mmCIF file of C-alpha atoms in Angstrom:
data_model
loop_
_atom_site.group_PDB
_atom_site.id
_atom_site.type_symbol
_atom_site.label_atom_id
_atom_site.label_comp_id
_atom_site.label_asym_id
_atom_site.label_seq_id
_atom_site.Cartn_x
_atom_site.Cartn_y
_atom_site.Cartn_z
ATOM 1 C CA UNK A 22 -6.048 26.531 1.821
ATOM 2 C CA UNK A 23 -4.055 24.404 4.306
ATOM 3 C CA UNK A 24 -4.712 27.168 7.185
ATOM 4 C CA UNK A 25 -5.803 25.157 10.763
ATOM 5 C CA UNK A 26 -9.408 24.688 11.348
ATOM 6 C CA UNK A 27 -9.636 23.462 14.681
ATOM 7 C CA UNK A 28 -7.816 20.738 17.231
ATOM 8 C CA UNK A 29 -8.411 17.214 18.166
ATOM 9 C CA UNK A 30 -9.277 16.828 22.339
ATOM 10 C CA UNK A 31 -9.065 13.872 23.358
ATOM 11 C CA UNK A 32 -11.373 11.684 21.142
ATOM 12 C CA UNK A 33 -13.190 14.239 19.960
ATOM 13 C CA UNK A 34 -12.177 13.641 16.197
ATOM 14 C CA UNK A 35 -12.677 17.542 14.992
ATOM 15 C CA UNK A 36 -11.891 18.390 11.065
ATOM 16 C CA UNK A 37 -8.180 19.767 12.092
ATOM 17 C CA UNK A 38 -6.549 20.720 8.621
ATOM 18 C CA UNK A 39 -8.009 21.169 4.921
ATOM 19 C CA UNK A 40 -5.200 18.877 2.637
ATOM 20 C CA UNK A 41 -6.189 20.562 -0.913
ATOM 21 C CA UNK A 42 -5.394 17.212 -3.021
ATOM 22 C CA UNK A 43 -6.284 19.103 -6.228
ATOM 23 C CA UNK A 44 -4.387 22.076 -5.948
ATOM 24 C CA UNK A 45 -1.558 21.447 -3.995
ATOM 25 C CA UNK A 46 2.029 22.678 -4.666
ATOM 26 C CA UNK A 47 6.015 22.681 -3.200
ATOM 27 C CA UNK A 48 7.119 25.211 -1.546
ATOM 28 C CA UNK A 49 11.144 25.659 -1.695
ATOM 29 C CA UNK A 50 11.302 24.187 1.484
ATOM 30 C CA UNK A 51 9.443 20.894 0.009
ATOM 31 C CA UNK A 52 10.711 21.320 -3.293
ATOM 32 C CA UNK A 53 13.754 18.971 -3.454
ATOM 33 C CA UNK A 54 12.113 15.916 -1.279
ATOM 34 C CA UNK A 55 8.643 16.541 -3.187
ATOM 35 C CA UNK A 56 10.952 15.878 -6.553
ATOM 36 C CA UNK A 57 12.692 12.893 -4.831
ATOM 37 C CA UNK A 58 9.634 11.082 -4.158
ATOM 38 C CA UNK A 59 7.464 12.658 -7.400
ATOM 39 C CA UNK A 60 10.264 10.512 -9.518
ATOM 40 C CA UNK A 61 9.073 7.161 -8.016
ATOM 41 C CA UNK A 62 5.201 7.742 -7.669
ATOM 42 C CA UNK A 63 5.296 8.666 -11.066
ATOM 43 C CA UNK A 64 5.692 5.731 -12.152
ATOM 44 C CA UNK A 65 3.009 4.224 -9.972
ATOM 45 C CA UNK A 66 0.132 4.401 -12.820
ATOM 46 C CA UNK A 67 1.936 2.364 -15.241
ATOM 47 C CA UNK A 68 2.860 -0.463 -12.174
ATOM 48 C CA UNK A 69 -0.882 -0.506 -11.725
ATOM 49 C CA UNK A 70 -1.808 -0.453 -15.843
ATOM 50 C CA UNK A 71 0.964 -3.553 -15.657
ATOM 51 C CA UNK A 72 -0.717 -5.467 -12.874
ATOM 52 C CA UNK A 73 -4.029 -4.934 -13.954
ATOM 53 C CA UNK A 74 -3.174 -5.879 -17.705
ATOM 54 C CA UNK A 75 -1.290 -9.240 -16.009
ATOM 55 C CA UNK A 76 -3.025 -12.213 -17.857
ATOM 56 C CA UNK A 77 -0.364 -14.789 -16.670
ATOM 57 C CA UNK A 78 0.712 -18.207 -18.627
ATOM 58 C CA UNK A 79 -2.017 -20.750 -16.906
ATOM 59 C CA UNK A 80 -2.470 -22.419 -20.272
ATOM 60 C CA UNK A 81 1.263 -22.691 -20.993
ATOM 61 C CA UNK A 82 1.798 -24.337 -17.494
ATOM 62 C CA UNK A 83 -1.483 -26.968 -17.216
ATOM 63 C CA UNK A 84 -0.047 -27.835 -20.684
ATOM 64 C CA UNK A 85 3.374 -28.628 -19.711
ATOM 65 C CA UNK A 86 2.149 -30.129 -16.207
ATOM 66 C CA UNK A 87 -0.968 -32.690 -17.615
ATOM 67 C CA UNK A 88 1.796 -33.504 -20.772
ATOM 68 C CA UNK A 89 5.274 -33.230 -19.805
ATOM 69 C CA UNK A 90 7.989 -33.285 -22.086
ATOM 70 C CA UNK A 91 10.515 -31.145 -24.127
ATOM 71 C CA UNK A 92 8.009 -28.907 -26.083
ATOM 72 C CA UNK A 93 5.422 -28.182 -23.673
ATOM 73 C CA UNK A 94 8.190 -27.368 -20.880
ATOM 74 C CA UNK A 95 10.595 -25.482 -23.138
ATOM 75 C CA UNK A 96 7.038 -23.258 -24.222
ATOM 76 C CA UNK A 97 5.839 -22.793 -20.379
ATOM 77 C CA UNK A 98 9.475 -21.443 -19.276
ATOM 78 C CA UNK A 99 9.943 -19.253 -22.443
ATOM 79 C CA UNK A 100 6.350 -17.977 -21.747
ATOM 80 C CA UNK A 101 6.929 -17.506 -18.182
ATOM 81 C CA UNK A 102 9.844 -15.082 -18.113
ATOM 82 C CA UNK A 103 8.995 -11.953 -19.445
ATOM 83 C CA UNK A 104 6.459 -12.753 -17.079
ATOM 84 C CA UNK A 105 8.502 -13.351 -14.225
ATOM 85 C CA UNK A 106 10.528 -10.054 -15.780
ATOM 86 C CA UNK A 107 7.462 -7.960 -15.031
ATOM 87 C CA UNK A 108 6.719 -9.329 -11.522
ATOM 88 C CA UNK A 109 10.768 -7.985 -11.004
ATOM 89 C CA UNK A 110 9.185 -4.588 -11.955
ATOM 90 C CA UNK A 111 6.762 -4.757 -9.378
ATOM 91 C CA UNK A 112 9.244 -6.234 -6.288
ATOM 92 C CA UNK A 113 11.651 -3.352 -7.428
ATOM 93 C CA UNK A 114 9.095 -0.628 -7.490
ATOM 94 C CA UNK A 115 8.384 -1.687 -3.561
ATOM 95 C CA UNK A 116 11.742 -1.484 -2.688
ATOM 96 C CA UNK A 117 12.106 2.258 -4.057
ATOM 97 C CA UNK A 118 8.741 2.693 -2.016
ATOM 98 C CA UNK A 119 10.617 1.520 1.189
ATOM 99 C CA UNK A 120 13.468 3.883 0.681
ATOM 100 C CA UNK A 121 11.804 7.394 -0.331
ATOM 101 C CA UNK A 122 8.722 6.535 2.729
ATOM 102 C CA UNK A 123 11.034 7.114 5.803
ATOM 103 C CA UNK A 124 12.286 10.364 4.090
ATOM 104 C CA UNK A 125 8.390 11.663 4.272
ATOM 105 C CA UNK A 126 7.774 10.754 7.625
ATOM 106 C CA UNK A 127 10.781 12.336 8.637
ATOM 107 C CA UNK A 128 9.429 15.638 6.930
ATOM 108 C CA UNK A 129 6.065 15.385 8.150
ATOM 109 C CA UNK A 130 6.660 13.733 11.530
ATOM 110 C CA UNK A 131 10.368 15.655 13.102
ATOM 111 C CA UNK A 132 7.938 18.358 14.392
ATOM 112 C CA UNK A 133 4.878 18.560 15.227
ATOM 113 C CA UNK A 134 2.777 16.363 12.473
ATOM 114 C CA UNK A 135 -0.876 18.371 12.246
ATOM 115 C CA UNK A 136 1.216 21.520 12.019
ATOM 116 C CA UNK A 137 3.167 20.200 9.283
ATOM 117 C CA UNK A 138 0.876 18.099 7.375
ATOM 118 C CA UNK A 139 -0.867 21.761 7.539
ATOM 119 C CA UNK A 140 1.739 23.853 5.885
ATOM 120 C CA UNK A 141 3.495 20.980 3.639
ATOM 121 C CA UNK A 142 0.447 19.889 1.733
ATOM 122 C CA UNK A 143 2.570 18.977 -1.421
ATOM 123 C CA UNK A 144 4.476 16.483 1.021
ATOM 124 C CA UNK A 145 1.212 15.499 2.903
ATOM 125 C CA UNK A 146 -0.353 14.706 -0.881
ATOM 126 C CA UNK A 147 2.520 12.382 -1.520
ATOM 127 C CA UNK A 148 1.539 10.474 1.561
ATOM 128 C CA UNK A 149 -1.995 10.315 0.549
ATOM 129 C CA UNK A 150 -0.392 9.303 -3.091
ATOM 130 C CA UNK A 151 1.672 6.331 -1.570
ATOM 131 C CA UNK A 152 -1.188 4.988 0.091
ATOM 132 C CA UNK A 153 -3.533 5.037 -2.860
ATOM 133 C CA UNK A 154 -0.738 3.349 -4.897
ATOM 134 C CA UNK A 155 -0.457 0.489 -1.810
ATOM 135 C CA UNK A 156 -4.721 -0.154 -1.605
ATOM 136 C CA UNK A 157 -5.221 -0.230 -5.289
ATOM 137 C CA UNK A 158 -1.658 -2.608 -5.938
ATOM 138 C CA UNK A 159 -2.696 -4.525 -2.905
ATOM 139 C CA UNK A 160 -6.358 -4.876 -4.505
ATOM 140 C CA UNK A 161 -5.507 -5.743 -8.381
ATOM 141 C CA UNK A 162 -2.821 -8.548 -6.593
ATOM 142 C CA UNK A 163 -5.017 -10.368 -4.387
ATOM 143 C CA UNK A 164 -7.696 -11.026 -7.331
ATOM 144 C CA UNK A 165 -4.760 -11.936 -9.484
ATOM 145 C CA UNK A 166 -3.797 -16.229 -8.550
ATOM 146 C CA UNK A 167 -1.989 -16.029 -11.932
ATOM 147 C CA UNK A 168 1.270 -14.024 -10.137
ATOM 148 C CA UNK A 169 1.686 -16.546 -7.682
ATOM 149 C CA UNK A 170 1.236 -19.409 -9.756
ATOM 150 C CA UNK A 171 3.539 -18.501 -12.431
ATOM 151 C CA UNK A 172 6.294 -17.272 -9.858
ATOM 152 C CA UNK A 173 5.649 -20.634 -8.438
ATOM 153 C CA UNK A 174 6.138 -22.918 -11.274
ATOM 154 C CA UNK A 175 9.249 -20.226 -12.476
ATOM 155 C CA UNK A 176 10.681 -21.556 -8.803
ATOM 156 C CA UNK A 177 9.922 -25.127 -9.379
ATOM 157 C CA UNK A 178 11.202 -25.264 -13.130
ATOM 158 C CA UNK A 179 14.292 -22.734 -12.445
ATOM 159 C CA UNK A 180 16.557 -25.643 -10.727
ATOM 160 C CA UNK A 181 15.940 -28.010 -13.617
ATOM 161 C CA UNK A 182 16.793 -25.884 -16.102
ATOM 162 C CA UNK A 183 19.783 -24.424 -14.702
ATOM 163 C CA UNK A 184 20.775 -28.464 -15.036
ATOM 164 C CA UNK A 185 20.301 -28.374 -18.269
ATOM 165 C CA UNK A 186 22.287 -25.564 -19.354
ATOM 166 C CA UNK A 187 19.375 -23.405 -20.485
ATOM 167 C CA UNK A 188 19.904 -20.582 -18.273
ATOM 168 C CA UNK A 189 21.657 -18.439 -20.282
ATOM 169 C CA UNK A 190 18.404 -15.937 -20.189
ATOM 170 C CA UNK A 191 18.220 -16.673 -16.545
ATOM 171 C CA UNK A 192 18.047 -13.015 -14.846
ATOM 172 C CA UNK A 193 16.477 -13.798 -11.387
ATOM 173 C CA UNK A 194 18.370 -16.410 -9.348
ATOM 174 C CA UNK A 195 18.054 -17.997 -6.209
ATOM 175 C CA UNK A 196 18.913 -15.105 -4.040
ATOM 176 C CA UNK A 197 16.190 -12.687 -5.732
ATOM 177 C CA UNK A 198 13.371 -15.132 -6.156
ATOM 178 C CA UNK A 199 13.548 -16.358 -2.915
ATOM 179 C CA UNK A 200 12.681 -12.637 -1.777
ATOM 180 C CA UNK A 201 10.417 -11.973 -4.435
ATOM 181 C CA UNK A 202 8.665 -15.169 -3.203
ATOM 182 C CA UNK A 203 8.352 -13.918 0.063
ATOM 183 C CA UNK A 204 6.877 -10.374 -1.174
ATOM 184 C CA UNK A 205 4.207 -12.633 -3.441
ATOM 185 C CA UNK A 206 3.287 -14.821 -1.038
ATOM 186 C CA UNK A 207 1.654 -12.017 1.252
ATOM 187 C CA UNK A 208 -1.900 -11.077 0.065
ATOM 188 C CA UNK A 209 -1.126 -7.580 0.452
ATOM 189 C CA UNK A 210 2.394 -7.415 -0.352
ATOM 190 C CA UNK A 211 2.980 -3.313 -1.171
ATOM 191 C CA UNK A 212 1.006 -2.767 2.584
ATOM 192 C CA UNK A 213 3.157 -5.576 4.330
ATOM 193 C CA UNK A 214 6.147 -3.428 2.658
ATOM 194 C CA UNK A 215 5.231 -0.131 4.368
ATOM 195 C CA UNK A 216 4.390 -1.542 7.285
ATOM 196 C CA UNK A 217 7.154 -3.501 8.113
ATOM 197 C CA UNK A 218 9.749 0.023 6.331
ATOM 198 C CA UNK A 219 8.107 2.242 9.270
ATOM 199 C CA UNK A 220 8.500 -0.188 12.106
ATOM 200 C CA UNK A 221 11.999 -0.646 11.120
ATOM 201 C CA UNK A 222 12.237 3.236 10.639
ATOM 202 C CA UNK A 223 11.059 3.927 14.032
ATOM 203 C CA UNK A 224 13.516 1.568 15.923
ATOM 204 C CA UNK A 225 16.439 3.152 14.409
ATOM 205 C CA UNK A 226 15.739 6.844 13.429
ATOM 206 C CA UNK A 227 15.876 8.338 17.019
ATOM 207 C CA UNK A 228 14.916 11.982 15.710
ATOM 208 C CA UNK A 229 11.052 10.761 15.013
ATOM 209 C CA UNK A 230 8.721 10.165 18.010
ATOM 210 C CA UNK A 231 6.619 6.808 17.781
ATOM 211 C CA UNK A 232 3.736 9.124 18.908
ATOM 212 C CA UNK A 233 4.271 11.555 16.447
ATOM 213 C CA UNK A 234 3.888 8.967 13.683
ATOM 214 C CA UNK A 235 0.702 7.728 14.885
ATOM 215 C CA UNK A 236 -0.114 11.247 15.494
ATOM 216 C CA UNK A 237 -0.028 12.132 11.858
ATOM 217 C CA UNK A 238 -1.331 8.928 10.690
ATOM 218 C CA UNK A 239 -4.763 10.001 12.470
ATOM 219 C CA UNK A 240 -4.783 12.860 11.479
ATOM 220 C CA UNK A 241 -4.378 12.120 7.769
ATOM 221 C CA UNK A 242 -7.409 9.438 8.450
ATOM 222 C CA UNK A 243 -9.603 11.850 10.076
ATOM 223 C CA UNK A 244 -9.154 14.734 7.575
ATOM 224 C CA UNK A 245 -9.630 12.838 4.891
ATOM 225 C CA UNK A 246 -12.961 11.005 6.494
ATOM 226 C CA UNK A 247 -14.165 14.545 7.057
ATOM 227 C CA UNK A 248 -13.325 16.076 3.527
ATOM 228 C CA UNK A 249 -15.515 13.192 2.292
ATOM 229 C CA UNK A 250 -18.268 13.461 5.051
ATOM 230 C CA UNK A 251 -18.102 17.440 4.273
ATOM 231 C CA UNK A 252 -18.446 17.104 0.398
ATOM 232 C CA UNK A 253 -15.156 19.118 -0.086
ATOM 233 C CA UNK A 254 -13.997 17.990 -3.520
ATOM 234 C CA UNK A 255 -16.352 17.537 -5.678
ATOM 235 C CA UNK A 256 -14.617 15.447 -7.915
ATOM 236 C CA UNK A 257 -15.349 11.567 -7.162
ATOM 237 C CA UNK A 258 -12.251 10.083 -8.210
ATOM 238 C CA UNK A 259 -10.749 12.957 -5.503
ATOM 239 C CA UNK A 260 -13.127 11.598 -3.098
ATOM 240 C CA UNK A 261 -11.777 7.861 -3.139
ATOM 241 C CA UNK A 262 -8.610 9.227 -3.223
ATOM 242 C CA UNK A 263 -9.386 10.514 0.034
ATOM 243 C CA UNK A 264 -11.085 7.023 1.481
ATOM 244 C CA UNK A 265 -7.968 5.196 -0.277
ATOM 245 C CA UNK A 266 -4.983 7.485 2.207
ATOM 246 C CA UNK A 267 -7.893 7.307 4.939
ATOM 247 C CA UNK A 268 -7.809 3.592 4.847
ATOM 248 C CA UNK A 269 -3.726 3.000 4.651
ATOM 249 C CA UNK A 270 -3.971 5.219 7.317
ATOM 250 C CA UNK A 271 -5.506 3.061 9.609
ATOM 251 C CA UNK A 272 -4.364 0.317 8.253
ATOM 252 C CA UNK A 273 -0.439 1.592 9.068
ATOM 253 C CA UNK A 274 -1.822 2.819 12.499
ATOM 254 C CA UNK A 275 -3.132 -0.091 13.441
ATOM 255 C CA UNK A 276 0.165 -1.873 13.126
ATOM 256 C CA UNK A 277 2.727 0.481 14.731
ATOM 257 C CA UNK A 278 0.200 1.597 17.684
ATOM 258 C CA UNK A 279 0.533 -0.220 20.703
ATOM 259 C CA UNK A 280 -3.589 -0.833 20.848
ATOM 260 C CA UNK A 281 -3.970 -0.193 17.217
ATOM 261 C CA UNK A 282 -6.953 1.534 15.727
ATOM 262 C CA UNK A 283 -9.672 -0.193 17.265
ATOM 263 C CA UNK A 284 -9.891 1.066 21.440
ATOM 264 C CA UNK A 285 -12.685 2.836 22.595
ATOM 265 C CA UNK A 286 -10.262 5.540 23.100
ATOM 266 C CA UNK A 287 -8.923 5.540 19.621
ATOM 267 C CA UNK A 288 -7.734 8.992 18.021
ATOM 268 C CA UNK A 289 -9.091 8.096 14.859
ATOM 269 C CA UNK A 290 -12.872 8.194 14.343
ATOM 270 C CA UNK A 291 -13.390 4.566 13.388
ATOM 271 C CA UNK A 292 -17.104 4.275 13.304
ATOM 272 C CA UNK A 293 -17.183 7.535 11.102
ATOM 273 C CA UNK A 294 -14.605 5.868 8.171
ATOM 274 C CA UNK A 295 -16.499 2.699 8.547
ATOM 275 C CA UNK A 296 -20.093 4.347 8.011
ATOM 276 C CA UNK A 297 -18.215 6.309 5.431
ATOM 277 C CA UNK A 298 -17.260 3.672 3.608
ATOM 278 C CA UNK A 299 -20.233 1.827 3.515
ATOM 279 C CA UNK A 300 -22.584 4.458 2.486
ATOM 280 C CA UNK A 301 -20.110 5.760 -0.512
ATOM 281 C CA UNK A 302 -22.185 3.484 -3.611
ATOM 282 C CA UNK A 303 -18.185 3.142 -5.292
ATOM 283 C CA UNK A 304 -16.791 0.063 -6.856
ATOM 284 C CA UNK A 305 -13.921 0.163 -4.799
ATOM 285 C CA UNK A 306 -15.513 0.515 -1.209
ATOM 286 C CA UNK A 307 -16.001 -3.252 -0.602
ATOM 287 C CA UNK A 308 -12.022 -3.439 -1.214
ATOM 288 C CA UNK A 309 -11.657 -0.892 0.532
ATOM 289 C CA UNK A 310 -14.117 -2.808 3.801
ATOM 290 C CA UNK A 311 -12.267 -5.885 3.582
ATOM 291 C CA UNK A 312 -8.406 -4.078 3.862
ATOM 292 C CA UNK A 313 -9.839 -2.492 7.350
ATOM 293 C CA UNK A 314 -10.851 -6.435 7.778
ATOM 294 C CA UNK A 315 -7.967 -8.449 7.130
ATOM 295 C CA UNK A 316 -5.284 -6.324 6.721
ATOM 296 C CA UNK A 317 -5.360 -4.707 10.254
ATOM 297 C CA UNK A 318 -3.780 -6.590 13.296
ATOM 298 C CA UNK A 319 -5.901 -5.397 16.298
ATOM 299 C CA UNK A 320 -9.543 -5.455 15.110
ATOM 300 C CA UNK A 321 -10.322 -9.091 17.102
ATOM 301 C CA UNK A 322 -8.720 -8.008 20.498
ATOM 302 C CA UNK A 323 -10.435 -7.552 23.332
ATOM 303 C CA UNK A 324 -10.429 -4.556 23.270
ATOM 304 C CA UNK A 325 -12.345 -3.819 20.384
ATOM 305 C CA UNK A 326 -15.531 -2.499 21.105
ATOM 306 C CA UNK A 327 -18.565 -5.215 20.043
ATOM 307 C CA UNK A 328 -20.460 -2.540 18.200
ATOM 308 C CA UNK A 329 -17.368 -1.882 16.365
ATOM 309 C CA UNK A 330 -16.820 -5.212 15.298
ATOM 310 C CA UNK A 331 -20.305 -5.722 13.934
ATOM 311 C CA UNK A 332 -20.412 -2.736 12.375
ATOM 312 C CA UNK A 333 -17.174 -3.500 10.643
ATOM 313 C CA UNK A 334 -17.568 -7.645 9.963
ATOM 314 C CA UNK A 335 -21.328 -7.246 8.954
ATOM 315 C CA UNK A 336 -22.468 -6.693 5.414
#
């Protein structure tokens, strides 16, 4: 099933590869990194269950803001960390995500990527997988003030009580929460992660072309725009599967190309995944719109084509 189909030339954005997302298995060669990564994105669907199940402590904190004093305090801080515990979950989870990423895109990016994300579809998958993970954490945060707000007033409240001796149950000091306040603080903090993991990646692994990142991050954009367009699966939850690893595609691209995703020239088929995205009637598309909007770094320069824009900014 992952046999070539036909090449990109030039900008002429061709279906290249068929990725079967349903089907697809390790061979021995993928085996032990497919197991590697498989034991963190497994626990992906319970980070999301946890974020999306995150009600926060707003009433525990207005109380002990609009009436200080001794009880309402002592209840907003013993309400806010097992909070503040969970948000831990989530930093920690990112920073497995920036340690097993590298590993795959030394896999599917040493040689040449279309050939490889070709014949290592288990490992091309788990790319797709870590970029579904990233839109829909990314998503559930940004609709979510509660983290930030209870991280904040966790900040605020964590000097004082460290003054008064209460910190015995104390587990995330200064050090810690002043990088998990960093990660929070980002609208899209799982994206900002990856992002920021491959640009480090590429100015220290030597081994792994620049080009041959970007290479494979088209073509995972493209072939997944195309197994949509070309009604491949014809499960839906498959299908936005696909326009989730087409749009952290781009969106990853965009950052580490030198003219990002938006040129005339570009090697991925931008109007195609934007038309895409529109016409799919999914809950998640307009998400899905506004990460190509805000989350990308080149889509105002100059460059951009006009048309592009518009189609892109306008409802």
């Amino acid at each position: 099933m992952g046999q070539l189909l036909s090449f990109i030339n030039g900008t002429d954005h061709a279906e290249q590869i068929f990725i079967d997302f349903e089907n697809a298995q390790p061979s021995d060669d993928e085996r032990e990194l497919h197991k590697t990564v498989g034991e963190v994105l497994n626990r992906g669907p319970a980070i999301i269950e946890k974020l999306l199940a995150y009600a926060g402590c707003n009433e525990y904190i207005r109380r002990a803001i609009t009436n200080p004093g001794p009880e309402t305090e002592d209840a907003a801080w013993e309400a806010v960390l097992p909070s503040v515990d969970q948000l831990q979950e989530f930093y920690d989870f990112s920073l497995e995500l920036e340690t097993c990423f590298p590993k795959l895109l030394v896999a599917l990016c040493k040689n040449d990527p279309k050939s490889s994300l070709s014949n290592q579809q288990a490992l091309a998958k788990q790319l797709a997988d870590i970029f579904d993970f990233v839109l829909r954490f990314d998503d559930a945060k940004m609709v979510n003030p509660a983290i930030q707000n209870d991280f904040s007033y966790y900040r605020r409240t964590l000097n004082r009580m460290k003054l008064s001796k209460k910190d015995a149950n104390i587990k995330i000091r200064d050090e810690l929460a002043n990088r998990m306040s960093l990660f929070f603080a980002y609208p899209t903090p799982m994206m900002k992660v990856l992002s920021e993991t491959t640009v480090k990646f590429l100015s220290q692994d030597t081994t792994v072309p620049r080009e041959n990142v970007t290479t494979a991050l088209a073509t995972m954009a493209n072939v997944c725009h195309d197994m949509v367009n070309k009604k491949k699966f014809t499960n839906e939850e498959i299908n936005m599967f696909c326009l989730r690893a087409m749009v952290g595609s781009i969106i990853l691209f965009d950052h580490i190309h030198p003219q990002g995703a938006f040129v005339k020239k570009s090697t991925i088929d931008m109007k195609g995944c934007i038309v895409t995205l529109k016409e799919t009637n999914a809950a998640s598309c307009p998400g899905l719109l506004n990460a190509l909007r805000f989350t990308t770094i080149h889509l105002n320069d100059a460059e951009t084509p006009g048309s592009l824009k518009q189609l892109l900014l306008l409802d």
